[in-house]
Amino acid sequence: MTTSYGSAEALLTHHLSSHPIVGVRPHVVERTARRMIAAFPGDVLYAVKCNDADPVLDALWKGGIRHFDTASIGEVRQIRRRFPGAICHFMHPVKSPEAIAEAYFEHGVRSFVLDHEEELAKIVQVTGRAKDLDLFVRLAVPGEGAVLTLTGKFGCEVHEAPALVRACRAFGRSVGITFHVGSQCLDPTAFRRALGLCGQVVRETGPVDMIDVGGGFPGRYVGDEPAFEHFVAAIKKAVADYGLSGTPLQCEPGRALVADGASVFARVELRRGASLYLNDGVYGNLAELKWIGPQFPLRAIRADGQRSEAPLMSYDLFGPTCDSIDSMPGPHWLPSDMDEGDWVEVGQMGAYSNALRTRFNGFETGTVVFLHDEAFDRVRLQESRSEATFVYAQAA
Ligand SMILES: Cc1ncc(COP(=O)(O)O)c(C=O)c1O
């Protein structure tokens, strides 16, 4: 059974562990799901790859998520087992015949994405020319505006897409277009550009049955990333401007749905000047601190639950493994009196944290606990800093 704590401070005073801890805030995940579903004019699919921990999936379900972007047969099985009534969409453009067959015949999956005629032939053949396929053509779109681009691996070019859409029409019950603008996309106009490309395709093929605008909506790490609602406004306007009005929409966010729903707690094992050596790192729950960069809200919590009141300084962080890739260069702002045994709460860690962790080098991946306090974000960080300053000023 997963243990629950009222706050991050209570966790660190009562939970005696020398391993990293993932603190999931299910009420936050549920609330974010409700907000995004309310804002988006179509179905919101959750991209399971982003965080497949059961408490996170359960909170999403409670928040109203019923559609899932399951991009492997393992994810399809997991979602089917946990939520028999869920609708799974197989949104990986390259699938094995075995995975297609199991998804279609055993798990009732009908939506499949593809970006090549050979993949279409495979889906058609494996499903025995099924008459109830919902096929999506994945379009290649520019990755501008995204911190992590997804260009170069999947997607057909816009000049190839009309032929593929027409080929799909010969077999599909419905045919849609999909794209992914890249993860942690900070620019709503990236969706406008991508929808402009969809418009070009549709001018040649006639209307399609669905447009899936993918994921890419950002987590709010620095705090000034545009909110989901801004992206939705840009999408609605582009749909109208590019002659796509009336086409049903869906989206498949991962990061934006779950980022604020968890924190990772890592302990300092050694301080060497401005370098902190932690018990968690790039091969554990903190890969995003390297790939996204030093953007996440951090705060120090003493093992006795107290906050430090010292002024901040910039640190570089290092993970526990022997590999020098396991470093997370700063500036990571933490109190200047950080020491061995202190814990660091990394906020906004619900996305691509526990999903990417490994047991490389024999290090424990950490326990999962529930937290009932508010998400640890930039706003709470500022509040805790001004509180700390206030306490310090009173004491002085
Ligand atoms: C096909 C597809 N859909 C959705 C997502 C989720 O993206 P994000 O977490 O950036 O919203 C991904 C991520 O790689 C993806 O490949």
mmCIF file of C-alpha atoms and ligand atoms in Angstrom:
data_model
loop_
_atom_site.group_PDB
_atom_site.id
_atom_site.type_symbol
_atom_site.label_atom_id
_atom_site.label_comp_id
_atom_site.label_asym_id
_atom_site.label_seq_id
_atom_site.Cartn_x
_atom_site.Cartn_y
_atom_site.Cartn_z
ATOM 1 C CA MET A 1 0.000 0.000 0.000
ATOM 2 C CA THR A 2 1.265 3.476 -0.847
ATOM 3 C CA THR A 3 1.915 5.624 2.231
ATOM 4 C CA SER A 4 0.384 9.114 2.413
ATOM 5 C CA TYR A 5 1.745 12.280 3.997
ATOM 6 C CA GLY A 6 0.151 15.660 4.554
ATOM 7 C CA SER A 7 3.123 17.592 3.205
ATOM 8 C CA ALA A 8 6.664 17.307 1.870
ATOM 9 C CA GLU A 9 8.014 18.333 5.283
ATOM 10 C CA ALA A 10 5.982 15.595 7.023
ATOM 11 C CA LEU A 11 7.291 13.089 4.484
ATOM 12 C CA LEU A 12 10.914 13.863 5.225
ATOM 13 C CA THR A 13 10.514 13.855 9.018
ATOM 14 C CA HIS A 14 8.659 10.508 9.077
ATOM 15 C CA HIS A 15 9.853 8.558 6.060
ATOM 16 C CA LEU A 16 13.293 7.257 6.894
ATOM 17 C CA SER A 17 14.952 6.377 3.635
ATOM 18 C CA SER A 18 18.336 6.733 2.050
ATOM 19 C CA HIS A 19 16.822 6.279 -1.408
ATOM 20 C CA PRO A 20 15.088 8.798 -3.662
ATOM 21 C CA ILE A 21 11.366 9.340 -3.107
ATOM 22 C CA VAL A 22 8.707 10.177 -5.686
ATOM 23 C CA GLY A 23 5.887 12.129 -4.056
ATOM 24 C CA VAL A 24 2.735 11.893 -6.175
ATOM 25 C CA ARG A 25 -0.078 14.405 -5.589
ATOM 26 C CA PRO A 26 -3.112 12.601 -7.063
ATOM 27 C CA HIS A 27 -5.507 15.482 -6.330
ATOM 28 C CA VAL A 28 -3.325 17.757 -8.490
ATOM 29 C CA VAL A 29 -3.267 15.283 -11.399
ATOM 30 C CA GLU A 30 -7.041 14.896 -11.176
ATOM 31 C CA ARG A 31 -7.581 18.669 -11.127
ATOM 32 C CA THR A 32 -5.283 19.260 -14.114
ATOM 33 C CA ALA A 33 -7.094 16.544 -16.075
ATOM 34 C CA ARG A 34 -10.452 18.211 -15.399
ATOM 35 C CA ARG A 35 -9.066 21.600 -16.448
ATOM 36 C CA MET A 36 -7.565 20.357 -19.707
ATOM 37 C CA ILE A 37 -10.648 18.344 -20.639
ATOM 38 C CA ALA A 38 -12.808 21.430 -20.030
ATOM 39 C CA ALA A 39 -10.527 23.631 -22.161
ATOM 40 C CA PHE A 40 -10.047 21.392 -25.203
ATOM 41 C CA PRO A 41 -12.735 21.157 -27.907
ATOM 42 C CA GLY A 42 -12.406 17.411 -28.462
ATOM 43 C CA ASP A 43 -11.150 14.225 -26.826
ATOM 44 C CA VAL A 44 -8.073 14.443 -24.603
ATOM 45 C CA LEU A 45 -5.953 11.281 -24.837
ATOM 46 C CA TYR A 46 -3.294 10.732 -22.168
ATOM 47 C CA ALA A 47 0.120 9.698 -23.568
ATOM 48 C CA VAL A 48 0.855 6.815 -21.205
ATOM 49 C CA LYS A 49 4.610 6.812 -21.866
ATOM 50 C CA CYS A 50 4.937 9.997 -19.857
ATOM 51 C CA ASN A 51 4.124 8.397 -16.504
ATOM 52 C CA ASP A 52 2.536 4.973 -16.226
ATOM 53 C CA ALA A 53 2.491 4.712 -12.422
ATOM 54 C CA ASP A 54 -0.835 3.324 -11.199
ATOM 55 C CA PRO A 55 -1.628 6.229 -8.821
ATOM 56 C CA VAL A 56 -1.133 8.680 -11.693
ATOM 57 C CA LEU A 57 -3.298 6.648 -14.080
ATOM 58 C CA ASP A 58 -5.996 6.314 -11.407
ATOM 59 C CA ALA A 59 -5.997 10.062 -10.754
ATOM 60 C CA LEU A 60 -6.323 10.772 -14.484
ATOM 61 C CA TRP A 61 -9.233 8.363 -14.739
ATOM 62 C CA LYS A 62 -10.881 10.045 -11.745
ATOM 63 C CA GLY A 63 -10.321 13.380 -13.484
ATOM 64 C CA GLY A 64 -12.274 12.161 -16.515
ATOM 65 C CA ILE A 65 -9.620 10.813 -18.904
ATOM 66 C CA ARG A 66 -11.109 7.898 -20.879
ATOM 67 C CA HIS A 67 -8.879 7.901 -23.996
ATOM 68 C CA PHE A 68 -5.244 6.819 -23.948
ATOM 69 C CA ASP A 69 -2.387 7.179 -26.408
ATOM 70 C CA THR A 70 -0.909 3.720 -25.947
ATOM 71 C CA ALA A 71 2.216 3.520 -28.087
ATOM 72 C CA SER A 72 3.288 -0.055 -27.335
ATOM 73 C CA ILE A 73 1.503 -3.317 -26.725
ATOM 74 C CA GLY A 74 2.719 -3.169 -23.115
ATOM 75 C CA GLU A 75 0.877 0.123 -22.621
ATOM 76 C CA VAL A 76 -2.253 -1.252 -24.324
ATOM 77 C CA ARG A 77 -2.233 -4.269 -21.971
ATOM 78 C CA GLN A 78 -1.637 -2.101 -18.913
ATOM 79 C CA ILE A 79 -4.519 0.290 -19.695
ATOM 80 C CA ARG A 80 -6.904 -2.525 -20.662
ATOM 81 C CA ARG A 81 -6.149 -4.364 -17.398
ATOM 82 C CA ARG A 82 -6.607 -1.294 -15.238
ATOM 83 C CA PHE A 83 -9.560 0.319 -17.041
ATOM 84 C CA PRO A 84 -11.582 -2.206 -19.070
ATOM 85 C CA GLY A 85 -13.795 0.626 -20.386
ATOM 86 C CA ALA A 86 -10.902 2.779 -21.655
ATOM 87 C CA ILE A 87 -10.391 3.567 -25.335
ATOM 88 C CA CYS A 88 -6.828 2.868 -26.458
ATOM 89 C CA HIS A 89 -5.308 4.472 -29.554
ATOM 90 C CA PHE A 90 -2.155 2.837 -30.933
ATOM 91 C CA MET A 91 -0.287 6.044 -31.796
ATOM 92 C CA HIS A 92 3.137 4.664 -32.735
ATOM 93 C CA PRO A 93 3.826 4.870 -36.489
ATOM 94 C CA VAL A 94 5.918 1.656 -36.542
ATOM 95 C CA LYS A 95 4.387 -1.434 -34.929
ATOM 96 C CA SER A 96 5.163 -5.123 -35.033
ATOM 97 C CA PRO A 97 2.567 -7.400 -36.677
ATOM 98 C CA GLU A 98 2.216 -9.240 -33.364
ATOM 99 C CA ALA A 99 1.453 -6.006 -31.512
ATOM 100 C CA ILE A 100 -1.150 -4.941 -34.109
ATOM 101 C CA ALA A 101 -2.832 -8.347 -33.985
ATOM 102 C CA GLU A 102 -3.002 -8.465 -30.192
ATOM 103 C CA ALA A 103 -4.196 -4.844 -29.971
ATOM 104 C CA TYR A 104 -6.933 -5.369 -32.568
ATOM 105 C CA PHE A 105 -8.166 -8.869 -31.753
ATOM 106 C CA GLU A 106 -7.602 -9.092 -27.993
ATOM 107 C CA HIS A 107 -7.929 -5.517 -26.767
ATOM 108 C CA GLY A 108 -10.419 -3.956 -29.180
ATOM 109 C CA VAL A 109 -8.046 -1.238 -30.434
ATOM 110 C CA ARG A 110 -9.330 0.369 -33.626
ATOM 111 C CA SER A 111 -7.179 3.546 -33.981
ATOM 112 C CA PHE A 112 -3.775 3.102 -35.555
ATOM 113 C CA VAL A 113 -1.298 5.681 -36.772
ATOM 114 C CA LEU A 114 1.056 5.249 -39.739
ATOM 115 C CA ASP A 115 3.396 7.350 -41.857
ATOM 116 C CA HIS A 116 4.269 4.907 -44.655
ATOM 117 C CA GLU A 117 2.364 2.767 -47.136
ATOM 118 C CA GLU A 118 4.140 -0.405 -45.913
ATOM 119 C CA GLU A 119 2.777 0.178 -42.408
ATOM 120 C CA LEU A 120 -0.703 0.605 -43.882
ATOM 121 C CA ALA A 121 -0.309 -2.690 -45.751
ATOM 122 C CA LYS A 122 0.820 -4.361 -42.520
ATOM 123 C CA ILE A 123 -2.176 -3.086 -40.521
ATOM 124 C CA VAL A 124 -4.614 -4.098 -43.276
ATOM 125 C CA GLN A 125 -3.105 -7.546 -43.664
ATOM 126 C CA VAL A 126 -2.747 -8.350 -39.955
ATOM 127 C CA THR A 127 -6.328 -7.288 -39.168
ATOM 128 C CA GLY A 128 -7.702 -9.317 -42.107
ATOM 129 C CA ARG A 129 -8.842 -6.207 -44.019
ATOM 130 C CA ALA A 130 -10.939 -5.117 -41.075
ATOM 131 C CA LYS A 131 -13.751 -2.730 -41.931
ATOM 132 C CA ASP A 132 -13.675 -0.790 -38.663
ATOM 133 C CA LEU A 133 -10.188 0.755 -38.652
ATOM 134 C CA ASP A 134 -9.680 4.401 -37.665
ATOM 135 C CA LEU A 135 -6.445 5.324 -39.411
ATOM 136 C CA PHE A 136 -4.290 8.374 -38.774
ATOM 137 C CA VAL A 137 -1.593 9.655 -41.119
ATOM 138 C CA ARG A 138 1.277 11.186 -39.151
ATOM 139 C CA LEU A 139 2.603 14.328 -40.771
ATOM 140 C CA ALA A 140 6.164 15.575 -40.275
ATOM 141 C CA VAL A 141 6.102 19.111 -38.855
ATOM 142 C CA PRO A 142 8.910 21.519 -37.928
ATOM 143 C CA GLY A 143 10.177 21.278 -34.358
ATOM 144 C CA GLU A 144 10.659 25.034 -33.852
ATOM 145 C CA GLY A 145 9.487 26.206 -30.468
ATOM 146 C CA ALA A 146 9.982 22.860 -28.714
ATOM 147 C CA VAL A 147 12.727 22.183 -26.169
ATOM 148 C CA LEU A 148 12.820 18.513 -27.226
ATOM 149 C CA THR A 149 12.162 18.210 -30.948
ATOM 150 C CA LEU A 150 10.628 15.026 -32.330
ATOM 151 C CA THR A 151 11.597 15.689 -35.941
ATOM 152 C CA GLY A 152 13.572 13.323 -38.136
ATOM 153 C CA LYS A 153 12.180 10.003 -36.941
ATOM 154 C CA PHE A 154 8.472 9.885 -37.788
ATOM 155 C CA GLY A 155 6.048 11.583 -40.110
ATOM 156 C CA CYS A 156 5.558 11.764 -43.862
ATOM 157 C CA GLU A 157 6.262 14.990 -45.721
ATOM 158 C CA VAL A 158 3.354 17.196 -46.636
ATOM 159 C CA HIS A 159 3.724 16.373 -50.361
ATOM 160 C CA GLU A 160 3.517 12.622 -49.586
ATOM 161 C CA ALA A 161 0.529 12.868 -47.265
ATOM 162 C CA PRO A 162 -2.354 13.218 -49.781
ATOM 163 C CA ALA A 163 -1.484 9.889 -51.445
ATOM 164 C CA LEU A 164 -1.308 8.194 -48.065
ATOM 165 C CA VAL A 165 -4.611 9.702 -46.922
ATOM 166 C CA ARG A 166 -6.251 8.438 -50.130
ATOM 167 C CA ALA A 167 -4.712 4.994 -49.693
ATOM 168 C CA CYS A 168 -6.047 4.869 -46.124
ATOM 169 C CA ARG A 169 -9.529 5.765 -47.351
ATOM 170 C CA ALA A 170 -9.652 2.496 -49.257
ATOM 171 C CA PHE A 171 -9.429 0.612 -45.956
ATOM 172 C CA GLY A 172 -10.340 2.849 -43.020
ATOM 173 C CA ARG A 173 -13.742 3.427 -41.467
ATOM 174 C CA SER A 174 -12.312 6.884 -40.783
ATOM 175 C CA VAL A 175 -9.101 8.644 -41.769
ATOM 176 C CA GLY A 176 -7.445 11.435 -39.818
ATOM 177 C CA ILE A 177 -4.216 13.415 -39.748
ATOM 178 C CA THR A 178 -1.927 13.716 -36.747
ATOM 179 C CA PHE A 179 1.375 15.428 -35.890
ATOM 180 C CA HIS A 180 3.574 16.172 -32.897
ATOM 181 C CA VAL A 181 5.184 19.600 -32.617
ATOM 182 C CA GLY A 182 7.857 18.351 -30.161
ATOM 183 C CA SER A 183 7.855 18.102 -26.395
ATOM 184 C CA GLN A 184 7.848 21.108 -24.030
ATOM 185 C CA CYS A 185 6.727 23.337 -26.881
ATOM 186 C CA LEU A 186 6.763 26.940 -25.720
ATOM 187 C CA ASP A 187 5.247 28.530 -28.791
ATOM 188 C CA PRO A 188 1.507 28.215 -29.563
ATOM 189 C CA THR A 189 2.194 29.234 -33.175
ATOM 190 C CA ALA A 190 3.958 25.865 -33.643
ATOM 191 C CA PHE A 191 0.464 24.323 -33.597
ATOM 192 C CA ARG A 192 -0.719 26.976 -36.045
ATOM 193 C CA ARG A 193 2.116 26.107 -38.452
ATOM 194 C CA ALA A 194 1.361 22.382 -38.151
ATOM 195 C CA LEU A 195 -2.350 22.946 -38.732
ATOM 196 C CA GLY A 196 -1.429 25.046 -41.775
ATOM 197 C CA LEU A 197 0.267 21.930 -43.172
ATOM 198 C CA CYS A 198 -2.837 19.861 -42.395
ATOM 199 C CA GLY A 199 -4.828 22.497 -44.303
ATOM 200 C CA GLN A 200 -2.546 22.028 -47.325
ATOM 201 C CA VAL A 201 -3.157 18.276 -47.297
ATOM 202 C CA VAL A 202 -6.907 18.653 -46.896
ATOM 203 C CA ARG A 203 -7.066 21.079 -49.821
ATOM 204 C CA GLU A 204 -5.886 18.167 -51.978
ATOM 205 C CA THR A 205 -7.780 15.313 -50.366
ATOM 206 C CA GLY A 206 -10.986 16.921 -49.200
ATOM 207 C CA PRO A 207 -12.020 16.909 -45.528
ATOM 208 C CA VAL A 208 -10.616 14.284 -43.175
ATOM 209 C CA ASP A 209 -12.554 12.682 -40.316
ATOM 210 C CA MET A 210 -10.311 13.788 -37.454
ATOM 211 C CA ILE A 211 -7.291 15.930 -36.665
ATOM 212 C CA ASP A 212 -5.154 14.842 -33.733
ATOM 213 C CA VAL A 213 -2.924 17.746 -32.709
ATOM 214 C CA GLY A 214 -0.630 15.485 -30.661
ATOM 215 C CA GLY A 215 1.091 16.439 -27.438
ATOM 216 C CA GLY A 216 3.884 18.898 -26.736
ATOM 217 C CA PHE A 217 2.029 21.266 -24.380
ATOM 218 C CA PRO A 218 4.549 22.441 -21.813
ATOM 219 C CA GLY A 219 4.997 21.765 -18.132
ATOM 220 C CA ARG A 220 5.188 25.027 -16.181
ATOM 221 C CA TYR A 221 8.747 24.759 -14.916
ATOM 222 C CA VAL A 222 10.041 28.311 -15.091
ATOM 223 C CA GLY A 223 6.477 29.515 -14.540
ATOM 224 C CA ASP A 224 6.079 31.773 -17.587
ATOM 225 C CA GLU A 225 5.358 29.012 -20.111
ATOM 226 C CA PRO A 226 2.057 29.695 -21.916
ATOM 227 C CA ALA A 227 -0.881 27.928 -20.282
ATOM 228 C CA PHE A 228 -2.717 25.113 -22.075
ATOM 229 C CA GLU A 229 -5.614 27.501 -22.717
ATOM 230 C CA HIS A 230 -3.347 29.709 -24.885
ATOM 231 C CA PHE A 231 -2.455 26.731 -27.043
ATOM 232 C CA VAL A 232 -6.124 25.825 -27.351
ATOM 233 C CA ALA A 233 -6.925 29.381 -28.499
ATOM 234 C CA ALA A 234 -4.175 29.176 -31.153
ATOM 235 C CA ILE A 235 -5.448 25.766 -32.288
ATOM 236 C CA LYS A 236 -9.053 26.952 -32.591
ATOM 237 C CA LYS A 237 -8.024 29.995 -34.600
ATOM 238 C CA ALA A 238 -5.782 27.980 -36.932
ATOM 239 C CA VAL A 239 -8.524 25.404 -37.490
ATOM 240 C CA ALA A 240 -10.847 28.213 -38.593
ATOM 241 C CA ASP A 241 -8.189 30.014 -40.675
ATOM 242 C CA TYR A 242 -7.009 26.936 -42.577
ATOM 243 C CA GLY A 243 -10.405 25.624 -43.678
ATOM 244 C CA LEU A 244 -10.540 22.843 -41.091
ATOM 245 C CA SER A 245 -13.646 24.015 -39.201
ATOM 246 C CA GLY A 246 -16.012 21.221 -38.354
ATOM 247 C CA THR A 247 -13.307 18.562 -38.320
ATOM 248 C CA PRO A 248 -13.416 16.709 -34.977
ATOM 249 C CA LEU A 249 -10.264 17.278 -32.913
ATOM 250 C CA GLN A 250 -8.322 15.292 -30.380
ATOM 251 C CA CYS A 251 -5.043 15.869 -28.568
ATOM 252 C CA GLU A 252 -2.649 13.534 -26.807
ATOM 253 C CA PRO A 253 -0.755 15.368 -24.078
ATOM 254 C CA GLY A 254 1.592 13.642 -21.673
ATOM 255 C CA ARG A 255 3.729 16.227 -19.950
ATOM 256 C CA ALA A 256 1.134 18.982 -19.444
ATOM 257 C CA LEU A 257 -1.337 16.574 -17.845
ATOM 258 C CA VAL A 258 0.958 15.164 -15.191
ATOM 259 C CA ALA A 259 4.032 17.407 -14.731
ATOM 260 C CA ASP A 260 2.650 19.275 -11.726
ATOM 261 C CA GLY A 261 1.412 16.078 -10.091
ATOM 262 C CA ALA A 262 4.659 14.905 -8.489
ATOM 263 C CA SER A 263 7.903 15.978 -6.857
ATOM 264 C CA VAL A 264 11.106 14.007 -6.597
ATOM 265 C CA PHE A 265 13.059 14.094 -3.333
ATOM 266 C CA ALA A 266 16.791 13.446 -3.557
ATOM 267 C CA ARG A 267 19.307 13.449 -0.714
ATOM 268 C CA VAL A 268 22.711 15.136 -0.734
ATOM 269 C CA GLU A 269 25.420 12.513 -0.196
ATOM 270 C CA LEU A 270 28.359 14.884 -0.535
ATOM 271 C CA ARG A 271 28.955 18.562 -1.026
ATOM 272 C CA ARG A 272 32.108 19.685 -2.777
ATOM 273 C CA GLY A 273 32.057 23.473 -3.109
ATOM 274 C CA ALA A 274 29.283 24.342 -5.527
ATOM 275 C CA SER A 275 28.748 20.684 -6.502
ATOM 276 C CA LEU A 276 26.094 18.568 -4.829
ATOM 277 C CA TYR A 277 26.265 14.782 -5.239
ATOM 278 C CA LEU A 278 22.733 13.386 -4.919
ATOM 279 C CA ASN A 279 21.278 9.882 -4.485
ATOM 280 C CA ASP A 280 19.219 10.388 -7.674
ATOM 281 C CA GLY A 281 20.217 11.517 -11.144
ATOM 282 C CA VAL A 282 19.982 11.164 -14.907
ATOM 283 C CA TYR A 283 19.659 7.361 -14.800
ATOM 284 C CA GLY A 284 17.108 7.646 -11.995
ATOM 285 C CA ASN A 285 14.165 10.028 -11.709
ATOM 286 C CA LEU A 286 16.001 13.203 -12.736
ATOM 287 C CA ALA A 287 16.785 12.734 -16.442
ATOM 288 C CA GLU A 288 14.720 15.805 -17.303
ATOM 289 C CA LEU A 289 17.040 18.017 -15.251
ATOM 290 C CA LYS A 290 19.625 17.262 -17.906
ATOM 291 C CA TRP A 291 17.534 17.159 -21.077
ATOM 292 C CA ILE A 292 15.201 20.067 -20.292
ATOM 293 C CA GLY A 293 17.856 21.876 -18.244
ATOM 294 C CA PRO A 294 18.013 23.701 -14.932
ATOM 295 C CA GLN A 295 14.458 25.047 -15.059
ATOM 296 C CA PHE A 296 12.690 23.090 -12.356
ATOM 297 C CA PRO A 297 11.710 24.656 -9.014
ATOM 298 C CA LEU A 298 13.999 23.362 -6.271
ATOM 299 C CA ARG A 299 13.987 23.786 -2.549
ATOM 300 C CA ALA A 300 16.021 22.339 0.274
ATOM 301 C CA ILE A 301 14.347 20.518 3.130
ATOM 302 C CA ARG A 302 16.362 19.436 6.135
ATOM 303 C CA ALA A 303 15.909 15.876 7.332
ATOM 304 C CA ASP A 304 14.154 17.332 10.403
ATOM 305 C CA GLY A 305 11.586 18.958 8.063
ATOM 306 C CA GLN A 306 12.922 22.494 8.538
ATOM 307 C CA ARG A 307 13.702 24.858 5.687
ATOM 308 C CA SER A 308 17.039 26.570 5.365
ATOM 309 C CA GLU A 309 17.032 30.326 5.740
ATOM 310 C CA ALA A 310 20.427 30.934 4.140
ATOM 311 C CA PRO A 311 20.714 33.037 0.958
ATOM 312 C CA LEU A 312 20.691 31.149 -2.306
ATOM 313 C CA MET A 313 23.665 30.191 -4.449
ATOM 314 C CA SER A 314 24.042 28.324 -7.720
ATOM 315 C CA TYR A 315 25.025 24.653 -7.715
ATOM 316 C CA ASP A 316 25.761 21.935 -10.243
ATOM 317 C CA LEU A 317 24.100 18.613 -9.437
ATOM 318 C CA PHE A 318 25.508 15.124 -9.911
ATOM 319 C CA GLY A 319 23.722 11.765 -9.797
ATOM 320 C CA PRO A 320 24.921 8.673 -7.944
ATOM 321 C CA THR A 321 26.239 6.509 -10.807
ATOM 322 C CA CYS A 322 29.861 6.338 -11.924
ATOM 323 C CA ASP A 323 29.000 7.642 -15.403
ATOM 324 C CA SER A 324 29.932 11.255 -16.066
ATOM 325 C CA ILE A 325 26.784 11.664 -18.204
ATOM 326 C CA ASP A 326 25.068 11.553 -14.820
ATOM 327 C CA SER A 327 25.488 15.283 -14.244
ATOM 328 C CA MET A 328 22.888 18.051 -14.244
ATOM 329 C CA PRO A 329 24.739 21.321 -14.793
ATOM 330 C CA GLY A 330 23.331 24.400 -13.090
ATOM 331 C CA PRO A 331 22.522 27.034 -12.229
ATOM 332 C CA HIS A 332 20.406 25.182 -9.652
ATOM 333 C CA TRP A 333 19.531 27.712 -6.949
ATOM 334 C CA LEU A 334 19.604 26.343 -3.411
ATOM 335 C CA PRO A 335 20.586 27.699 0.020
ATOM 336 C CA SER A 336 24.299 28.364 0.475
ATOM 337 C CA ASP A 337 24.439 26.158 3.603
ATOM 338 C CA MET A 338 23.472 22.909 1.804
ATOM 339 C CA ASP A 339 25.146 19.915 3.400
ATOM 340 C CA GLU A 340 25.276 16.128 3.388
ATOM 341 C CA GLY A 341 21.958 14.682 4.564
ATOM 342 C CA ASP A 342 19.842 17.597 3.319
ATOM 343 C CA TRP A 343 17.039 16.756 0.905
ATOM 344 C CA VAL A 344 16.196 18.589 -2.300
ATOM 345 C CA GLU A 345 12.591 18.709 -3.493
ATOM 346 C CA VAL A 346 12.434 18.959 -7.277
ATOM 347 C CA GLY A 347 8.964 20.149 -8.236
ATOM 348 C CA GLN A 348 6.993 19.569 -11.451
ATOM 349 C CA MET A 349 8.470 16.089 -11.819
ATOM 350 C CA GLY A 350 5.357 14.149 -12.792
ATOM 351 C CA ALA A 351 6.424 13.828 -16.432
ATOM 352 C CA TYR A 352 9.217 11.615 -17.772
ATOM 353 C CA SER A 353 10.725 11.064 -14.295
ATOM 354 C CA ASN A 354 9.841 7.628 -12.919
ATOM 355 C CA ALA A 355 8.967 6.616 -16.500
ATOM 356 C CA LEU A 356 12.618 6.919 -17.558
ATOM 357 C CA ARG A 357 14.403 5.594 -14.499
ATOM 358 C CA THR A 358 16.705 2.611 -14.616
ATOM 359 C CA ARG A 359 18.525 0.448 -12.087
ATOM 360 C CA PHE A 360 21.837 1.217 -13.784
ATOM 361 C CA ASN A 361 24.808 0.787 -11.491
ATOM 362 C CA GLY A 362 22.696 -0.891 -8.797
ATOM 363 C CA PHE A 363 21.056 2.224 -7.409
ATOM 364 C CA GLU A 364 17.557 2.021 -5.954
ATOM 365 C CA THR A 365 14.960 3.794 -8.075
ATOM 366 C CA GLY A 366 13.051 4.990 -5.042
ATOM 367 C CA THR A 367 9.714 4.605 -3.347
ATOM 368 C CA VAL A 368 6.458 6.240 -4.378
ATOM 369 C CA VAL A 369 4.395 8.007 -1.701
ATOM 370 C CA PHE A 370 1.262 10.186 -1.811
ATOM 371 C CA LEU A 371 1.356 13.834 -0.775
ATOM 372 C CA HIS A 372 -1.762 15.819 0.075
ATOM 373 C CA ASP A 373 -0.263 19.301 -0.109
ATOM 374 C CA GLU A 374 -0.280 21.633 -3.107
ATOM 375 C CA ALA A 375 1.930 21.155 -6.174
ATOM 376 C CA PHE A 376 5.420 22.508 -5.691
ATOM 377 C CA ASP A 377 5.746 25.127 -8.401
ATOM 378 C CA ARG A 378 7.333 28.536 -8.980
ATOM 379 C CA VAL A 379 4.575 30.279 -7.000
ATOM 380 C CA ARG A 380 5.048 28.062 -3.941
ATOM 381 C CA LEU A 381 8.794 28.415 -4.326
ATOM 382 C CA GLN A 382 8.530 32.212 -4.166
ATOM 383 C CA GLU A 383 6.221 31.958 -1.162
ATOM 384 C CA SER A 384 8.576 29.639 0.698
ATOM 385 C CA ARG A 385 11.512 31.931 -0.069
ATOM 386 C CA SER A 386 9.783 35.023 1.210
ATOM 387 C CA GLU A 387 8.687 33.096 4.329
ATOM 388 C CA ALA A 388 12.279 32.002 4.879
ATOM 389 C CA THR A 389 13.530 35.566 4.436
ATOM 390 C CA PHE A 390 10.892 36.768 6.880
ATOM 391 C CA VAL A 391 11.850 34.227 9.548
ATOM 392 C CA TYR A 392 15.497 35.086 9.018
ATOM 393 C CA ALA A 393 14.818 38.807 9.348
ATOM 394 C CA GLN A 394 12.862 38.254 12.574
ATOM 395 C CA ALA A 395 15.663 36.189 14.053
ATOM 396 C CA ALA A 396 18.379 38.691 13.127
HETATM 397 C C1 LIG B 1 2.952 10.237 -30.502
HETATM 398 C C2 LIG B 1 3.128 10.981 -29.225
HETATM 399 N N1 LIG B 1 2.047 11.528 -28.655
HETATM 400 C C3 LIG B 1 2.121 12.201 -27.485
HETATM 401 C C4 LIG B 1 3.321 12.344 -26.834
HETATM 402 C C5 LIG B 1 3.356 13.110 -25.544
HETATM 403 O O1 LIG B 1 4.078 14.265 -25.700
HETATM 404 P P1 LIG B 1 4.191 15.352 -24.553
HETATM 405 O O2 LIG B 1 4.555 14.633 -23.306
HETATM 406 O O3 LIG B 1 5.242 16.286 -25.022
HETATM 407 O O4 LIG B 1 2.845 16.005 -24.432
HETATM 408 C C6 LIG B 1 4.493 11.819 -27.409
HETATM 409 C C7 LIG B 1 5.790 11.972 -26.746
HETATM 410 O O5 LIG B 1 6.814 11.545 -27.195
HETATM 411 C C8 LIG B 1 4.384 11.113 -28.635
HETATM 412 O O6 LIG B 1 5.458 10.572 -29.221
#
